[in-house]
Amino acid sequence: MEADDPNSHLDDLDAFVAENLDRYAETQGVLPERLDEFGERYRSQGHLTRDQLYEMAYESSTRSAYHVEKNPEARCREVTRNARAVDGDFSSIHLITGLAGFKAATASCVVAALDGDRHAVVDTRVWASLERLGYLDGRKESFDAADYVTMIEPIRAIADETGYRPVDVGYALFAHDAHVRDGTLH
């Protein structure tokens, strides 16, 4: 393989993750520092407020963030408090997607902020990179809680193999797709 081949490091996952993590700052993805800030607030408060959820949704998906304002404040606190207590990836994502403005991709920001050692921010770019790496078949443009589970399993496998946190593997997968994709996202 040539050195300029964007897929040249696929046989070396450590190098793949490291190279694409370095590239992540060049993308339009959620800033890791912001996600860490949300996570600190979430853990210290035990829940997130509607305003905090709006900020997180805005960082993730500017176009649909305004929907978050449709949620009653008490519901936002209840759902995010319960999402911390529930077992299972499917249940956590499904619970958060019960809030207006949160589809699975945006909900993944909430769980990744809470626990980046178990979760990652996912979207169509992450799915596409996992597909290119041979972990998934076919492309996908919208996601539900079951699709989150489908993506987080290979993300955790890559994390286990490389020693990176799942949240960092997710960032690397996002940056890889941003780097190699021809044309627009949708």
mmCIF file of C-alpha atoms in Angstrom:
data_model
loop_
_atom_site.group_PDB
_atom_site.id
_atom_site.type_symbol
_atom_site.label_atom_id
_atom_site.label_comp_id
_atom_site.label_asym_id
_atom_site.label_seq_id
_atom_site.Cartn_x
_atom_site.Cartn_y
_atom_site.Cartn_z
ATOM 1 C CA MET A 1 0.000 0.000 0.000
ATOM 2 C CA GLU A 2 1.137 3.525 -0.721
ATOM 3 C CA ALA A 3 1.899 5.909 2.120
ATOM 4 C CA ASP A 4 -0.785 8.327 0.838
ATOM 5 C CA ASP A 5 -3.460 5.624 0.901
ATOM 6 C CA PRO A 6 -5.974 6.684 3.591
ATOM 7 C CA ASN A 7 -6.603 3.006 4.366
ATOM 8 C CA SER A 8 -2.912 2.106 4.765
ATOM 9 C CA HIS A 9 -3.112 1.833 8.578
ATOM 10 C CA LEU A 10 -6.144 -0.414 8.743
ATOM 11 C CA ASP A 11 -3.947 -3.388 9.641
ATOM 12 C CA ASP A 12 -2.539 -1.420 12.580
ATOM 13 C CA LEU A 13 -5.448 -0.243 14.711
ATOM 14 C CA ASP A 14 -3.200 1.613 17.161
ATOM 15 C CA ALA A 15 -1.785 3.751 14.372
ATOM 16 C CA PHE A 16 -5.240 4.149 12.829
ATOM 17 C CA VAL A 17 -6.748 5.483 16.059
ATOM 18 C CA ALA A 18 -3.752 7.721 16.854
ATOM 19 C CA GLU A 19 -3.603 9.213 13.359
ATOM 20 C CA ASN A 20 -7.320 9.919 13.230
ATOM 21 C CA LEU A 21 -7.479 11.298 16.771
ATOM 22 C CA ASP A 22 -4.883 13.845 15.653
ATOM 23 C CA ARG A 23 -7.140 14.653 12.699
ATOM 24 C CA TYR A 24 -10.284 15.072 14.814
ATOM 25 C CA ALA A 25 -9.604 18.746 15.598
ATOM 26 C CA GLU A 26 -10.003 19.474 11.878
ATOM 27 C CA THR A 27 -13.584 18.141 11.854
ATOM 28 C CA GLN A 28 -16.918 19.647 12.808
ATOM 29 C CA GLY A 29 -17.449 17.047 15.536
ATOM 30 C CA VAL A 30 -18.335 17.642 19.186
ATOM 31 C CA LEU A 31 -15.270 18.972 20.965
ATOM 32 C CA PRO A 32 -13.914 16.417 23.458
ATOM 33 C CA GLU A 33 -13.342 19.186 26.017
ATOM 34 C CA ARG A 34 -17.005 20.211 25.809
ATOM 35 C CA LEU A 35 -18.151 16.619 26.172
ATOM 36 C CA ASP A 36 -15.921 16.299 29.251
ATOM 37 C CA GLU A 37 -17.493 19.465 30.728
ATOM 38 C CA PHE A 38 -20.992 18.061 30.186
ATOM 39 C CA GLY A 39 -19.926 14.785 31.771
ATOM 40 C CA GLU A 40 -18.499 16.516 34.848
ATOM 41 C CA ARG A 41 -21.757 18.424 35.356
ATOM 42 C CA TYR A 42 -23.824 15.292 34.742
ATOM 43 C CA ARG A 43 -21.894 13.243 37.284
ATOM 44 C CA SER A 44 -21.822 15.993 39.935
ATOM 45 C CA GLN A 45 -25.521 16.929 39.619
ATOM 46 C CA GLY A 46 -26.816 13.406 38.989
ATOM 47 C CA HIS A 47 -28.893 14.702 36.055
ATOM 48 C CA LEU A 48 -28.852 17.261 33.246
ATOM 49 C CA THR A 49 -31.126 20.272 32.937
ATOM 50 C CA ARG A 50 -33.011 21.246 29.793
ATOM 51 C CA ASP A 51 -30.519 24.070 29.177
ATOM 52 C CA GLN A 52 -27.592 21.670 29.539
ATOM 53 C CA LEU A 53 -29.260 19.175 27.202
ATOM 54 C CA TYR A 54 -29.873 21.995 24.720
ATOM 55 C CA GLU A 55 -26.187 22.941 24.828
ATOM 56 C CA MET A 56 -25.187 19.343 24.252
ATOM 57 C CA ALA A 57 -27.673 18.892 21.404
ATOM 58 C CA TYR A 58 -26.498 22.162 19.846
ATOM 59 C CA GLU A 59 -22.887 20.964 19.904
ATOM 60 C CA SER A 60 -23.935 17.696 18.265
ATOM 61 C CA SER A 61 -26.698 18.690 15.854
ATOM 62 C CA THR A 62 -27.261 22.417 15.511
ATOM 63 C CA ARG A 63 -30.235 21.953 13.166
ATOM 64 C CA SER A 64 -32.404 19.995 15.589
ATOM 65 C CA ALA A 65 -31.315 21.413 18.950
ATOM 66 C CA TYR A 66 -34.330 23.727 19.186
ATOM 67 C CA HIS A 67 -36.549 20.663 19.699
ATOM 68 C CA VAL A 68 -34.974 20.155 23.135
ATOM 69 C CA GLU A 69 -36.803 23.258 24.366
ATOM 70 C CA LYS A 70 -40.115 21.383 23.949
ATOM 71 C CA ASN A 71 -39.224 19.137 26.906
ATOM 72 C CA PRO A 72 -40.476 20.093 30.362
ATOM 73 C CA GLU A 73 -37.578 20.814 32.741
ATOM 74 C CA ALA A 74 -38.692 18.117 35.187
ATOM 75 C CA ARG A 75 -38.754 15.499 32.400
ATOM 76 C CA CYS A 76 -35.202 16.344 31.367
ATOM 77 C CA ARG A 77 -33.969 15.856 34.906
ATOM 78 C CA GLU A 78 -35.994 12.656 35.365
ATOM 79 C CA VAL A 79 -34.862 11.028 32.120
ATOM 80 C CA THR A 80 -31.194 11.868 32.571
ATOM 81 C CA ARG A 81 -31.280 10.751 36.223
ATOM 82 C CA ASN A 82 -32.902 7.459 35.177
ATOM 83 C CA ALA A 83 -30.494 6.970 32.253
ATOM 84 C CA ARG A 84 -27.654 6.879 34.777
ATOM 85 C CA ALA A 85 -29.347 4.126 36.755
ATOM 86 C CA VAL A 86 -30.513 1.846 33.946
ATOM 87 C CA ASP A 87 -28.474 -1.180 32.870
ATOM 88 C CA GLY A 88 -27.830 -1.834 29.213
ATOM 89 C CA ASP A 89 -26.773 0.231 26.250
ATOM 90 C CA PHE A 90 -30.068 -0.192 24.413
ATOM 91 C CA SER A 91 -32.112 0.907 27.423
ATOM 92 C CA SER A 92 -29.953 3.972 28.114
ATOM 93 C CA ILE A 93 -30.112 5.243 24.540
ATOM 94 C CA HIS A 94 -33.796 4.367 24.159
ATOM 95 C CA LEU A 95 -34.651 6.254 27.340
ATOM 96 C CA ILE A 96 -32.837 9.416 26.234
ATOM 97 C CA THR A 97 -34.424 9.296 22.781
ATOM 98 C CA GLY A 98 -37.753 9.728 24.563
ATOM 99 C CA LEU A 99 -36.808 13.400 24.901
ATOM 100 C CA ALA A 100 -37.642 15.734 22.028
ATOM 101 C CA GLY A 101 -34.516 16.619 20.063
ATOM 102 C CA PHE A 102 -32.676 13.388 20.862
ATOM 103 C CA LYS A 103 -32.298 10.702 18.266
ATOM 104 C CA ALA A 104 -29.788 7.926 18.926
ATOM 105 C CA ALA A 105 -26.797 9.862 17.573
ATOM 106 C CA THR A 106 -27.460 12.864 19.829
ATOM 107 C CA ALA A 107 -28.347 10.582 22.742
ATOM 108 C CA SER A 108 -24.933 8.957 22.334
ATOM 109 C CA CYS A 109 -23.415 12.307 23.361
ATOM 110 C CA VAL A 110 -25.221 12.067 26.693
ATOM 111 C CA VAL A 111 -23.998 8.557 27.524
ATOM 112 C CA ALA A 112 -20.491 9.270 26.191
ATOM 113 C CA ALA A 113 -20.288 12.407 28.334
ATOM 114 C CA LEU A 114 -21.320 10.393 31.363
ATOM 115 C CA ASP A 115 -18.918 7.496 30.750
ATOM 116 C CA GLY A 116 -16.380 7.692 27.915
ATOM 117 C CA ASP A 117 -14.783 4.483 29.172
ATOM 118 C CA ARG A 118 -17.904 2.588 28.014
ATOM 119 C CA HIS A 119 -19.532 4.805 25.404
ATOM 120 C CA ALA A 120 -18.800 6.810 22.262
ATOM 121 C CA VAL A 121 -20.447 9.538 20.233
ATOM 122 C CA VAL A 122 -21.766 7.861 17.098
ATOM 123 C CA ASP A 123 -23.308 9.004 13.851
ATOM 124 C CA THR A 124 -23.306 8.235 10.145
ATOM 125 C CA ARG A 125 -19.558 8.972 9.885
ATOM 126 C CA VAL A 126 -18.751 6.470 12.635
ATOM 127 C CA TRP A 127 -20.970 3.843 11.006
ATOM 128 C CA ALA A 128 -19.267 4.440 7.633
ATOM 129 C CA SER A 129 -15.790 4.023 9.130
ATOM 130 C CA LEU A 130 -16.812 0.833 10.918
ATOM 131 C CA GLU A 131 -18.179 -0.407 7.589
ATOM 132 C CA ARG A 132 -14.907 0.472 5.812
ATOM 133 C CA LEU A 133 -12.972 -1.406 8.506
ATOM 134 C CA GLY A 134 -15.144 -4.492 7.960
ATOM 135 C CA TYR A 135 -17.014 -4.406 11.278
ATOM 136 C CA LEU A 136 -20.425 -3.556 9.753
ATOM 137 C CA ASP A 137 -22.151 -4.177 6.439
ATOM 138 C CA GLY A 138 -23.795 -1.452 4.385
ATOM 139 C CA ARG A 139 -24.256 2.247 4.936
ATOM 140 C CA LYS A 140 -26.794 3.808 7.269
ATOM 141 C CA GLU A 141 -27.993 7.400 7.548
ATOM 142 C CA SER A 142 -30.296 7.296 10.585
ATOM 143 C CA PHE A 143 -30.014 5.357 13.810
ATOM 144 C CA ASP A 144 -32.039 3.973 16.685
ATOM 145 C CA ALA A 145 -31.029 2.430 20.005
ATOM 146 C CA ALA A 146 -30.416 -0.989 18.412
ATOM 147 C CA ASP A 147 -28.040 0.617 15.898
ATOM 148 C CA TYR A 148 -26.140 2.222 18.775
ATOM 149 C CA VAL A 149 -25.635 -1.247 20.255
ATOM 150 C CA THR A 150 -24.491 -2.505 16.844
ATOM 151 C CA MET A 151 -21.864 0.267 16.660
ATOM 152 C CA ILE A 152 -20.674 0.286 20.267
ATOM 153 C CA GLU A 153 -19.725 -3.410 20.220
ATOM 154 C CA PRO A 154 -16.943 -3.058 17.584
ATOM 155 C CA ILE A 155 -15.946 0.309 19.069
ATOM 156 C CA ARG A 156 -15.346 -1.433 22.390
ATOM 157 C CA ALA A 157 -13.481 -4.237 20.629
ATOM 158 C CA ILE A 158 -11.161 -1.677 18.994
ATOM 159 C CA ALA A 159 -10.757 0.066 22.355
ATOM 160 C CA ASP A 160 -9.853 -3.236 24.034
ATOM 161 C CA GLU A 161 -7.334 -4.039 21.306
ATOM 162 C CA THR A 162 -5.687 -0.606 21.281
ATOM 163 C CA GLY A 163 -5.981 0.596 24.868
ATOM 164 C CA TYR A 164 -7.863 3.736 23.825
ATOM 165 C CA ARG A 165 -11.144 4.662 25.485
ATOM 166 C CA PRO A 166 -14.306 3.953 23.454
ATOM 167 C CA VAL A 167 -15.059 7.689 23.296
ATOM 168 C CA ASP A 168 -11.653 8.281 21.670
ATOM 169 C CA VAL A 169 -12.151 5.413 19.220
ATOM 170 C CA GLY A 170 -15.454 7.054 18.239
ATOM 171 C CA TYR A 171 -13.699 10.377 17.616
ATOM 172 C CA ALA A 172 -11.070 8.612 15.493
ATOM 173 C CA LEU A 173 -13.718 6.812 13.432
ATOM 174 C CA PHE A 174 -15.541 10.109 12.864
ATOM 175 C CA ALA A 175 -12.334 11.853 11.765
ATOM 176 C CA HIS A 176 -11.407 8.971 9.455
ATOM 177 C CA ASP A 177 -14.675 9.282 7.559
ATOM 178 C CA ALA A 178 -14.346 13.074 7.382
ATOM 179 C CA HIS A 179 -10.877 12.537 5.896
ATOM 180 C CA VAL A 180 -11.676 9.865 3.295
ATOM 181 C CA ARG A 181 -15.290 10.497 2.278
ATOM 182 C CA ASP A 182 -15.803 11.855 -1.211
ATOM 183 C CA GLY A 183 -18.728 14.238 -1.590
ATOM 184 C CA THR A 184 -21.250 15.266 1.023
ATOM 185 C CA LEU A 185 -22.491 13.347 4.015
ATOM 186 C CA HIS A 186 -26.088 12.889 2.909
#
